[in-house]
Short mmCIF file of C-alpha atoms in Angstrom, two decimals:
data_model
loop_
_atom_site.label_atom_id
_atom_site.label_comp_id
_atom_site.label_asym_id
_atom_site.label_seq_id
_atom_site.Cartn_x
_atom_site.Cartn_y
_atom_site.Cartn_z
CA MET A 276 30.60 -11.97 -6.71
CA GLN A 277 28.23 -9.30 -7.46
CA LEU A 278 25.90 -11.59 -9.92
CA VAL A 279 26.02 -14.18 -7.33
CA ASP A 280 24.84 -11.79 -4.74
CA GLU A 281 22.29 -10.50 -6.86
CA ARG A 282 20.84 -13.99 -7.73
CA TYR A 283 20.19 -14.74 -4.06
CA MET A 284 19.06 -11.41 -3.07
CA ARG A 285 16.57 -11.57 -5.92
CA MET A 286 15.32 -14.97 -4.29
CA ALA A 287 15.12 -13.07 -0.95
CA LEU A 288 13.12 -10.38 -2.63
CA ARG A 289 10.59 -12.94 -4.10
CA LEU A 290 10.34 -14.54 -0.61
CA ALA A 291 9.61 -10.95 1.01
CA GLU A 292 6.84 -10.30 -1.55
CA LYS A 293 4.86 -13.41 -0.16
CA GLY A 294 3.92 -11.35 2.86
CA ARG A 295 2.33 -8.54 0.79
CA GLY A 296 -0.52 -7.28 2.69
CA ARG A 297 0.02 -9.00 5.97
CA THR A 298 2.93 -7.46 7.57
CA SER A 299 1.91 -3.73 8.19
CA PRO A 300 3.18 -1.69 9.95
CA ASN A 301 6.11 -3.94 9.44
CA PRO A 302 8.09 -3.98 6.15
CA LEU A 303 8.32 -6.94 3.87
CA VAL A 304 11.40 -8.94 4.22
CA GLY A 305 12.85 -12.00 2.89
CA ALA A 306 16.24 -13.85 4.06
CA VAL A 307 18.21 -16.75 2.47
CA VAL A 308 21.06 -18.65 4.10
CA VAL A 309 23.69 -19.87 1.62
CA LYS A 310 26.81 -22.11 2.36
CA ASN A 311 29.13 -23.36 -0.43
CA ASN A 312 26.95 -21.87 -2.93
CA LYS A 313 23.93 -23.93 -1.94
CA VAL A 314 20.68 -22.55 -0.35
CA ILE A 315 20.34 -24.22 2.97
CA SER A 316 17.37 -22.48 4.36
CA ARG A 317 14.68 -19.52 3.53
CA GLY A 318 12.49 -17.27 5.37
CA TRP A 319 10.13 -14.44 5.10
CA HIS A 320 8.15 -12.13 7.30
CA ARG A 321 4.59 -13.62 7.30
CA LYS A 322 2.68 -11.30 9.57
CA ALA A 323 3.18 -8.45 12.18
CA GLY A 324 3.87 -10.07 15.41
CA GLU A 325 5.39 -13.23 14.10
CA PRO A 326 9.20 -13.92 13.65
CA HIS A 327 11.20 -11.99 11.30
CA ALA A 328 12.61 -13.33 8.25
CA GLU A 329 16.20 -13.74 9.55
CA ALA A 330 15.15 -15.52 12.50
CA ILE A 331 13.08 -17.98 10.65
CA ALA A 332 15.72 -18.62 8.10
CA LEU A 333 18.40 -19.05 10.71
CA LYS A 334 16.39 -21.24 12.99
CA LYS A 335 15.94 -23.59 9.96
CA ALA A 336 19.44 -23.39 9.27
CA GLY A 337 20.42 -24.49 12.82
CA ALA A 338 24.27 -25.40 13.15
CA ALA A 339 24.60 -25.31 9.40
CA ALA A 340 24.58 -21.46 9.55
CA GLN A 341 28.00 -21.42 10.97
CA GLY A 342 30.40 -19.97 8.31
CA ALA A 343 27.44 -19.45 5.82
CA THR A 344 26.29 -16.17 4.02
CA LEU A 345 22.90 -14.40 5.01
CA TYR A 346 21.03 -12.83 2.25
CA VAL A 347 18.42 -10.29 3.67
CA THR A 348 16.46 -7.67 2.04
CA LEU A 349 16.56 -5.07 4.92
CA GLU A 350 19.07 -4.38 7.51
CA PRO A 351 18.47 -6.62 10.60
CA CYS A 352 16.88 -4.69 13.34
CA SER A 353 18.65 -3.79 16.45
CA HIS A 354 16.10 -2.18 18.63
CA LEU A 355 13.50 -3.76 21.04
CA ASN A 356 9.85 -3.42 20.28
CA LYS A 357 6.62 -4.78 21.85
CA ARG A 358 6.38 -8.03 19.61
CA THR A 359 9.56 -9.52 18.61
CA PRO A 360 13.26 -9.48 20.01
CA PRO A 361 15.80 -7.61 17.81
CA CYS A 362 17.48 -9.66 14.77
CA ALA A 363 20.99 -8.45 14.93
CA PRO A 364 21.88 -10.38 18.11
CA LEU A 365 20.30 -13.38 16.42
CA VAL A 366 22.54 -13.18 13.46
CA VAL A 367 25.51 -12.67 15.55
CA ALA A 368 24.78 -15.71 17.37
CA SER A 369 24.23 -17.88 14.28
CA GLY A 370 27.76 -17.99 13.36
CA VAL A 371 27.42 -16.48 9.56
CA LYS A 372 30.44 -15.10 8.52
CA ARG A 373 28.87 -12.64 6.03
CA VAL A 374 25.64 -10.73 5.47
CA VAL A 375 24.43 -9.11 2.40
CA VAL A 376 21.92 -6.41 2.77
CA ALA A 377 19.79 -5.15 0.13
CA MET A 378 19.00 -1.77 1.86
CA ILE A 379 19.54 0.17 5.03
CA ASP A 380 16.53 0.27 7.26
CA PRO A 381 14.96 3.85 6.98
CA ASN A 382 13.55 3.59 10.47
CA PRO A 383 15.46 6.06 12.59
CA GLN A 384 15.52 3.59 15.40
CA VAL A 385 17.35 1.14 13.43
CA SER A 386 19.04 3.04 10.41
CA GLY A 387 22.63 1.77 10.50
CA ASN A 388 22.69 0.52 14.04
CA GLY A 389 21.97 -3.23 12.90
CA LEU A 390 24.98 -2.99 10.70
CA LYS A 391 27.27 -1.57 13.37
CA ALA A 392 26.29 -4.48 15.53
CA LEU A 393 27.23 -7.12 12.95
CA ARG A 394 30.39 -5.17 11.82
CA LYS A 395 31.56 -5.06 15.53
CA ALA A 396 31.10 -8.79 15.69
CA HIS A 397 33.70 -9.20 12.84
CA ILE A 398 30.95 -10.22 10.35
CA ASP A 399 31.66 -9.19 6.71
CA VAL A 400 28.81 -6.87 5.67
CA SER A 401 27.72 -5.88 2.10
CA THR A 402 24.97 -3.40 1.31
CA GLY A 403 23.19 -1.94 -1.62
CA VAL A 404 22.61 -5.37 -3.54
CA CYS A 405 19.30 -4.79 -5.32
CA GLU A 406 18.82 -1.78 -3.39
CA ALA A 407 16.20 -0.20 -5.92
CA GLU A 408 14.28 -3.27 -6.00
CA ALA A 409 14.17 -3.29 -2.30
CA ASN A 410 13.20 0.23 -1.89
CA GLN A 411 10.03 -0.37 -4.25
CA LEU A 412 9.07 -3.43 -2.49
CA ASN A 413 8.79 -1.46 0.80
CA GLN A 414 7.64 1.89 -0.71
CA ALA A 415 4.63 1.90 1.80
CA PHE A 416 6.91 1.15 4.83
CA VAL A 417 9.51 3.74 3.68
CA LYS A 418 7.07 6.49 3.42
CA HIS A 419 5.27 5.82 6.79
CA VAL A 420 8.43 5.46 8.79
CA THR A 421 10.00 8.63 7.47
CA THR A 422 7.03 10.97 7.15
CA GLY A 423 4.26 9.36 9.19
CA MET A 424 1.90 9.27 6.34
CA PRO A 425 0.59 6.21 4.38
CA PHE A 426 1.45 5.45 0.82
CA VAL A 427 -1.57 6.37 -1.26
CA THR A 428 -2.61 4.57 -4.62
CA LEU A 429 -5.27 6.20 -6.59
CA LYS A 430 -7.08 3.52 -8.53
CA ILE A 431 -9.71 4.39 -11.33
CA ALA A 432 -11.40 2.11 -13.86
CA GLN A 433 -12.35 4.02 -16.99
CA THR A 434 -12.99 4.30 -20.64
CA LEU A 435 -10.56 5.16 -23.01
CA ASP A 436 -11.70 8.67 -23.27
CA GLY A 437 -11.50 8.84 -19.36
CA ARG A 438 -15.08 8.29 -18.34
CA ILE A 439 -16.39 6.42 -15.35
CA ALA A 440 -20.21 6.57 -15.52
CA THR A 441 -22.77 7.38 -18.27
CA SER A 442 -25.01 10.48 -17.65
CA ARG A 443 -27.42 8.43 -15.62
CA GLY A 444 -24.75 7.14 -13.40
CA GLU A 445 -24.28 3.49 -14.86
CA SER A 446 -20.82 2.24 -14.30
CA LYS A 447 -21.03 -1.57 -13.84
CA TRP A 448 -19.07 -2.75 -15.62
CA ILE A 449 -16.84 -0.70 -17.63
CA THR A 450 -13.80 -3.15 -17.11
CA GLY A 451 -13.84 -6.94 -17.65
CA GLU A 452 -13.61 -9.57 -14.75
CA ASP A 453 -9.74 -9.91 -15.00
CA ALA A 454 -9.16 -6.17 -14.44
CA ARG A 455 -11.89 -6.27 -11.53
CA LEU A 456 -10.01 -9.22 -10.18
CA GLU A 457 -6.65 -7.17 -10.29
CA GLY A 458 -8.63 -4.42 -8.36
CA HIS A 459 -9.48 -6.86 -5.59
CA ARG A 460 -5.83 -8.03 -5.31
CA LEU A 461 -5.06 -4.33 -4.75
CA ARG A 462 -7.37 -3.99 -2.15
CA ASP A 463 -6.17 -7.18 -0.38
CA GLN A 464 -2.52 -5.50 -0.51
CA HIS A 465 -3.38 -2.15 1.27
CA ASP A 466 -4.29 -1.43 4.63
CA ALA A 467 -7.18 0.59 4.00
CA ILE A 468 -9.72 1.68 1.22
CA LEU A 469 -11.20 4.98 0.87
CA VAL A 470 -14.09 6.21 -0.91
CA GLY A 471 -16.44 9.32 -0.86
CA VAL A 472 -19.94 9.09 0.51
CA ASN A 473 -21.45 9.63 -3.17
CA THR A 474 -20.00 6.22 -4.05
CA VAL A 475 -21.77 4.68 -1.09
CA LEU A 476 -24.92 6.36 -2.02
CA GLN A 477 -24.85 5.57 -5.54
CA ASP A 478 -23.31 2.02 -5.67
CA ASP A 479 -23.57 0.78 -2.17
CA PRO A 480 -20.27 -1.18 -2.31
CA SER A 481 -19.01 -3.69 0.20
CA LEU A 482 -15.33 -2.63 -0.29
CA THR A 483 -14.17 -6.09 0.55
CA ALA A 484 -11.52 -8.25 -1.42
CA ARG A 485 -13.31 -11.13 -2.95
CA PHE A 486 -11.04 -13.99 -4.01
CA PRO A 487 -9.80 -17.11 -2.13
CA GLY A 488 -7.57 -16.17 0.77
CA ALA A 489 -7.99 -12.39 0.60
CA ARG A 490 -7.84 -9.97 3.40
CA ASP A 491 -10.53 -7.05 3.62
CA PRO A 492 -8.90 -3.78 4.02
CA ILE A 493 -9.94 -1.10 6.63
CA ARG A 494 -12.89 0.64 4.89
CA ILE A 495 -12.77 4.43 5.07
CA ILE A 496 -15.71 6.55 3.93
CA VAL A 497 -15.28 10.48 3.53
CA ASP A 498 -18.58 11.90 4.75
CA SER A 499 -18.63 15.57 5.85
CA LYS A 500 -22.36 15.65 6.47
CA LEU A 501 -22.85 12.06 7.51
CA ARG A 502 -25.07 10.96 4.95
CA THR A 503 -24.09 7.31 5.04
CA PRO A 504 -27.02 4.84 5.55
CA ALA A 505 -27.00 2.72 8.42
CA THR A 506 -28.18 0.22 6.26
CA ALA A 507 -25.14 0.56 3.64
CA LYS A 508 -23.40 -2.80 3.08
CA VAL A 509 -20.11 -1.20 4.01
CA VAL A 510 -21.52 -0.61 7.41
CA THR A 511 -23.53 -3.83 7.96
CA GLN A 512 -21.72 -6.39 5.93
CA ARG A 513 -19.67 -8.68 8.18
CA SER A 514 -15.92 -8.35 7.83
CA ALA A 515 -12.71 -8.69 9.84
CA ALA A 516 -11.96 -5.11 8.84
CA LYS A 517 -13.81 -2.12 10.32
CA THR A 518 -15.39 0.79 8.82
CA LEU A 519 -14.40 4.34 9.62
CA ILE A 520 -16.51 7.09 8.70
CA ALA A 521 -14.46 10.27 8.55
CA THR A 522 -16.62 13.30 9.15
CA LEU A 523 -16.76 16.68 10.81
CA ASP A 524 -17.76 17.71 14.51
CA THR A 525 -20.64 19.86 12.88
CA ALA A 526 -22.34 16.49 11.65
CA SER A 527 -25.66 15.31 13.18
CA LYS A 528 -24.93 13.63 16.44
CA ASP A 529 -28.02 11.72 16.22
CA ARG A 530 -26.51 10.15 12.72
CA MET A 531 -23.41 9.58 14.70
CA VAL A 532 -25.11 7.43 17.32
CA GLU A 533 -27.16 5.47 14.73
CA LEU A 534 -24.05 4.74 12.63
CA LEU A 535 -22.28 3.75 15.82
CA ASP A 536 -24.97 1.41 16.77
CA ALA A 537 -24.98 -0.03 13.21
CA GLY A 538 -21.25 -1.18 13.80
CA ALA A 539 -19.30 1.84 12.17
CA GLU A 540 -16.63 3.85 13.88
CA ILE A 541 -16.81 7.64 13.70
CA LEU A 542 -13.37 9.63 13.12
CA LEU A 543 -13.87 13.33 13.78
CA THR A 544 -11.33 15.17 11.42
CA PRO A 545 -10.25 18.58 10.82
CA ALA A 546 -12.29 20.72 8.13
CA LYS A 547 -10.89 22.53 5.04
CA GLN A 548 -13.60 24.70 3.19
CA ALA A 549 -16.46 22.85 5.29
CA ARG A 550 -15.33 19.51 4.23
CA VAL A 551 -13.01 16.58 5.48
CA ASP A 552 -9.42 17.80 5.00
CA LEU A 553 -7.95 14.84 3.01
CA LYS A 554 -4.48 15.57 3.97
CA GLN A 555 -5.03 15.77 7.61
CA LEU A 556 -7.11 12.70 7.49
CA MET A 557 -4.02 10.82 5.89
CA LYS A 558 -2.03 12.29 8.91
CA MET A 559 -4.43 10.66 11.33
CA LEU A 560 -4.44 7.35 9.47
CA GLY A 561 -0.59 7.28 9.62
CA THR A 562 -0.89 7.67 13.48
CA PHE A 563 -2.90 4.62 13.58
CA GLY A 564 -0.48 2.46 11.85
CA ILE A 565 -2.00 2.40 8.60
CA THR A 566 0.77 2.44 6.13
CA SER A 567 -0.82 2.24 2.62
CA VAL A 568 -4.36 3.52 1.49
CA LEU A 569 -6.08 2.54 -1.84
CA ILE A 570 -8.47 5.44 -2.98
CA GLU A 571 -11.37 4.16 -5.03
CA GLY A 572 -13.34 7.26 -4.99
CA GLY A 573 -15.45 9.03 -7.64
CA ALA A 574 -14.53 12.15 -9.51
CA GLU A 575 -14.56 14.65 -6.82
CA VAL A 576 -12.52 12.71 -4.41
CA ASN A 577 -9.98 11.80 -6.89
CA ALA A 578 -9.62 15.24 -7.90
CA SER A 579 -9.39 16.54 -4.27
CA ALA A 580 -6.72 13.72 -3.35
CA LEU A 581 -4.78 14.96 -6.45
CA LYS A 582 -5.09 18.48 -5.50
CA ALA A 583 -3.99 17.86 -1.88
CA GLY A 584 -0.78 16.39 -3.26
CA MET A 585 -1.17 13.15 -1.27
CA VAL A 586 -1.31 10.64 -4.12
CA ASP A 587 1.81 8.61 -4.71
CA ARG A 588 1.01 6.21 -7.34
CA VAL A 589 -1.90 5.97 -9.99
CA VAL A 590 -3.35 2.70 -11.29
CA LEU A 591 -5.74 2.99 -14.29
CA PHE A 592 -7.70 0.28 -15.72
CA VAL A 593 -8.61 1.13 -19.13
CA ALA A 594 -11.55 -0.24 -21.04
CA PRO A 595 -11.26 -0.44 -24.90
CA MET A 596 -14.72 1.80 -24.92
CA LEU A 597 -15.64 5.40 -25.70
CA MET A 598 -18.37 6.64 -23.79
CA THR A 599 -18.60 9.94 -25.73
CA GLY A 600 -20.49 13.06 -24.64
CA ARG A 601 -20.04 15.77 -22.41
CA ASP A 602 -22.61 14.62 -19.88
CA SER A 603 -20.86 11.46 -19.02
CA LEU A 604 -18.88 11.49 -15.94
CA CYS A 605 -15.03 12.15 -16.15
CA SER A 606 -12.86 10.09 -13.81
CA ILE A 607 -11.21 13.22 -12.24
CA GLY A 608 -13.54 16.12 -11.24
CA GLY A 609 -12.93 19.65 -10.04
CA SER A 610 -11.36 22.35 -12.00
CA SER A 611 -8.85 21.91 -14.66
CA PRO A 612 -5.53 23.58 -14.47
CA VAL A 613 -5.17 26.82 -16.60
CA ARG A 614 -1.76 26.16 -17.84
CA LEU A 615 -0.33 22.84 -18.71
CA LYS A 616 2.64 23.10 -16.61
CA ASP A 617 0.39 22.91 -13.60
CA ALA A 618 -1.10 19.31 -14.63
CA VAL A 619 -0.10 16.45 -12.48
CA LYS A 620 2.88 14.60 -14.29
CA LEU A 621 3.44 10.97 -13.85
CA ARG A 622 6.82 8.94 -14.17
CA ASP A 623 7.87 5.25 -14.58
CA LEU A 624 4.81 4.17 -16.47
CA GLU A 625 4.20 0.61 -16.81
CA PHE A 626 1.28 -0.76 -19.29
CA THR A 627 0.06 -4.34 -18.65
CA ARG A 628 -2.60 -6.23 -20.53
CA ILE A 629 -5.26 -7.43 -18.24
CA GLY A 630 -7.85 -9.50 -20.22
CA SER A 631 -9.35 -6.95 -22.69
CA ASP A 632 -8.44 -4.01 -20.71
CA VAL A 633 -4.99 -2.27 -20.10
CA MET A 634 -3.63 -1.46 -16.73
CA VAL A 635 -1.39 1.56 -16.62
CA ARG A 636 0.59 2.30 -13.44
CA GLY A 637 2.68 5.36 -12.78
CA TYR A 638 4.02 7.59 -9.86
CA VAL A 639 3.12 10.97 -9.39
CA ASP A 640 6.28 13.13 -10.37
CA ARG A 641 6.91 15.19 -7.18
CA GLY A 642 9.32 17.61 -8.98
CA ARG A 643 6.68 18.31 -11.84
CA ALA A 644 3.40 17.72 -10.18
CA GLY A 645 0.91 20.58 -10.82
CA ARG A 646 -1.02 22.53 -8.14
CA GLY A 647 -4.27 20.78 -9.23
#
């Protein structure tokens, strides 16, 4: 039974992945209805505000759901929200005899209550099937719903010796087209992308996701002194995603008006040592329902984010190139730790060949993370 359950649950997990980048602030969820060892319907949550996975799969199954088994990657919700009805009553009404759940919903409004409703209706409930995979699938949702903070990925494209630009600031392009396309996919999968004002001044990036069917993330510029030009692409280029400029209340009011008139939005943030406090900024973004942020900053923003302890995952695109020289720009600025034990440690590393480059992914080890 365990192997059979895992087989169908992995099918549900693959379905859930189809909603990547579209469901926030809701979780990614997939569902499969099985009867007599045959799949009779499938569903996944496609977009926030649209029907949940269970509702879609059960509607497709219709009367055939009677006596069937429902596989779902997340506990069916039991609470009312502004957009969609709860799923637990729909599951009960469908007539399924068994429900297999990968993970219990970490949302305090739901956690365990959906399962209680199913068991109260005498439905056989199993949990924990492919639980680790389900948790990883929804790592951004889990962090946001339990802490109020977005899940933060630090993305860096660098040479093999850890450099991101020459002494004259040339950086286009260190990595190849395949790696850059993967970077655009990361943008598509995150709610927001964050850079520092120096990146805007030096590169004038659009910060959009450029491939067919892509969705642009919200653009966030960290700009304590409001130096972002009103003519910058990130301000003027048309996109369904808005541009937020995080600054301090000491910044020029005339510049605020100019940028507002150009189409940007201004976000006044707390200061830390006369700069935008990145950790407090993340808390503010969390209150806006932003569950995931991709940092594509320069050396100093990268260093500040790591020092603030707000980075959850690091994605490095490493080119087979040596920049050499002390005057080239290191990928992470700031001051290095005096002791090795204070260095930031990574865990669960993965290495993937992307064209001529290598993508390295890993999570910041909170138990061993340095103090920056």
